PDB file of C-alpha atoms in Angstrom:
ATOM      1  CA  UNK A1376      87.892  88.396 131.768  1.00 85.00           C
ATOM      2  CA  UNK A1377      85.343  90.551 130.161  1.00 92.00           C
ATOM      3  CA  UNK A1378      88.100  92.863 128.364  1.00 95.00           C
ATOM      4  CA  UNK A1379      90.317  89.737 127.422  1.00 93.00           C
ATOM      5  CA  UNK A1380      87.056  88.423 125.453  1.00 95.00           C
ATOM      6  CA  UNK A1381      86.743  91.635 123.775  1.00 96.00           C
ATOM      7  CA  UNK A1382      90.117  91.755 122.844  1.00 96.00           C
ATOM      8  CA  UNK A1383      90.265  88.173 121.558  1.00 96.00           C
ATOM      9  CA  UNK A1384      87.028  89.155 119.264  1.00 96.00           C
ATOM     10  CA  UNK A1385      89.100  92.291 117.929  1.00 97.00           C
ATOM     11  CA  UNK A1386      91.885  89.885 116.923  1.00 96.00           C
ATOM     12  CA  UNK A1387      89.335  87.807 115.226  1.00 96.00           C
ATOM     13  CA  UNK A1388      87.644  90.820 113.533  1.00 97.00           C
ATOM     14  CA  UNK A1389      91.108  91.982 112.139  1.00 97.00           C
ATOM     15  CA  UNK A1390      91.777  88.268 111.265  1.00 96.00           C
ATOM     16  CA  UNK A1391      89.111  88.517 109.146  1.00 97.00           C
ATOM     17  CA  UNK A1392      89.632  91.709 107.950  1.00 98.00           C
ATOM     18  CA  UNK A1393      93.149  90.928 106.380  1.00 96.00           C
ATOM     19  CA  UNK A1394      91.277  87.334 105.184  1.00 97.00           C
ATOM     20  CA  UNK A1395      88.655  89.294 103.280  1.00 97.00           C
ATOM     21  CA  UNK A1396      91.384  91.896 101.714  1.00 97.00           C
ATOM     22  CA  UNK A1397      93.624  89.564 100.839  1.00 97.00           C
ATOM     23  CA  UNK A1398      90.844  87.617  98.377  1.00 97.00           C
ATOM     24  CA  UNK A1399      90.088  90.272  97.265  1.00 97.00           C
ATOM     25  CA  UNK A1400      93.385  91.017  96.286  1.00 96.00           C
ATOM     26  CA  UNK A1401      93.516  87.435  94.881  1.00 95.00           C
ATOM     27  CA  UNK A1402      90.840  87.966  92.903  1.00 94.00           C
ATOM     28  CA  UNK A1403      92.170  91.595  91.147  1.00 95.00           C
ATOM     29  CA  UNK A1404      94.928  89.232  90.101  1.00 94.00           C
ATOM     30  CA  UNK A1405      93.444  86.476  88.512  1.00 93.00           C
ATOM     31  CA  UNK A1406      90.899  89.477  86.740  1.00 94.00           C
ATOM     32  CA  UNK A1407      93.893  91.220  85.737  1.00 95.00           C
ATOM     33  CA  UNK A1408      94.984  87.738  84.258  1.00 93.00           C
ATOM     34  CA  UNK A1409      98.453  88.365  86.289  1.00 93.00           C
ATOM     35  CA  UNK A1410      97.638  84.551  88.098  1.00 94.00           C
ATOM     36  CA  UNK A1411      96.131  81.922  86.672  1.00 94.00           C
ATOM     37  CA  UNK A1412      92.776  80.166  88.064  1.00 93.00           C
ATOM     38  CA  UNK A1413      94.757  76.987  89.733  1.00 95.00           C
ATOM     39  CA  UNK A1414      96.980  79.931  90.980  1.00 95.00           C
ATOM     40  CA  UNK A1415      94.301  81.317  92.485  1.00 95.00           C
ATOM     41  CA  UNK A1416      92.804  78.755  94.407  1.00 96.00           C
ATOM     42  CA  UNK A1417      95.810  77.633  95.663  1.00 96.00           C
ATOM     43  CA  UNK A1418      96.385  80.911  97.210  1.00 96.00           C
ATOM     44  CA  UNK A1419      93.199  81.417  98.456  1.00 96.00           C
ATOM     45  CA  UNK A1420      93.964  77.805  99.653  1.00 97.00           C
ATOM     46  CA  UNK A1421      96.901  79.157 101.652  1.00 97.00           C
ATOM     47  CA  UNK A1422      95.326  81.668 103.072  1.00 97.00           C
ATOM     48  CA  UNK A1423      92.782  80.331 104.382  1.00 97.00           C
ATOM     49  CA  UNK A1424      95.258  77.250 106.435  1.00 97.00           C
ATOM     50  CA  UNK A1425      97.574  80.623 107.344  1.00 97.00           C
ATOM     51  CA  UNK A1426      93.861  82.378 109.010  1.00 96.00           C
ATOM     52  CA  UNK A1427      93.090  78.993 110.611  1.00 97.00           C
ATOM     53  CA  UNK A1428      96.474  78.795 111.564  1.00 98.00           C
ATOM     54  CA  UNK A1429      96.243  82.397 113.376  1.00 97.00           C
ATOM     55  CA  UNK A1430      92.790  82.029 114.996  1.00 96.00           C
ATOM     56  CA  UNK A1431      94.120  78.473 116.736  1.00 97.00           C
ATOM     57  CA  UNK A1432      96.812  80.310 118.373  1.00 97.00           C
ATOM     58  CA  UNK A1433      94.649  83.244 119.632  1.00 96.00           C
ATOM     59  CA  UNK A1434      92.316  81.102 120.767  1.00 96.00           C
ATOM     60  CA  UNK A1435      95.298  79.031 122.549  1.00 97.00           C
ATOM     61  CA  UNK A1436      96.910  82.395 124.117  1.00 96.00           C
ATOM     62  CA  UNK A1437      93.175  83.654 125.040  1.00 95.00           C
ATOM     63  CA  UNK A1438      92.348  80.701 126.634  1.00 96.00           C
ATOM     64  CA  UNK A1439      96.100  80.229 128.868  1.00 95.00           C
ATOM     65  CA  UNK A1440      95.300  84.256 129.518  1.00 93.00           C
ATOM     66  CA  UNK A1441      91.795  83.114 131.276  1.00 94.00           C
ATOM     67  CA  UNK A1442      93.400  80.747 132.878  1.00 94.00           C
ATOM     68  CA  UNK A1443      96.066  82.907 134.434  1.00 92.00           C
ATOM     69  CA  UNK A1444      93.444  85.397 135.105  1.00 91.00           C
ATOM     70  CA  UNK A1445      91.036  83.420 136.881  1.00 91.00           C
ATOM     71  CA  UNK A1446      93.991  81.244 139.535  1.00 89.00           C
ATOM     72  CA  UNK A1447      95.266  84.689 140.705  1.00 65.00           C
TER      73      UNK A1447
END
């Protein structure tokens, strides 16, 4: 159970990783004037429902994972 938890909180980290690159990203853009400011807080919008998104399901598969780990 121990590994599983570190392993869920590497899948977080890298979550947040891609999160943090991809505003930045974002941001280049709209400096770059290639999106406009509505542009770029709708994508930053998008991204952040897509992380959310992705940090419900590995919470979801972490916790069925304990739970198959623990009734063996």
């Amino acid at each position: 159970i121990k590994v599983l938890h570190q392993k869920l909180e590497a899948a977080r980290i890298s979550l947040r990783k891609v999160r943090e690159d991809v505003r930045d990203e974002i941001d280049q853009s709209e400096k770059n004037n290639d999106i406009s400011e509505d542009e770029k807080f709708s994508l930053q919008e998008a991204l952040e429902k897509m992380i959310k998104d992705y940090n419900e399901k590995v919470k979801e598969i972490g916790e069925d994972k304990e739970k198959e780990i623990t009734t063996i």
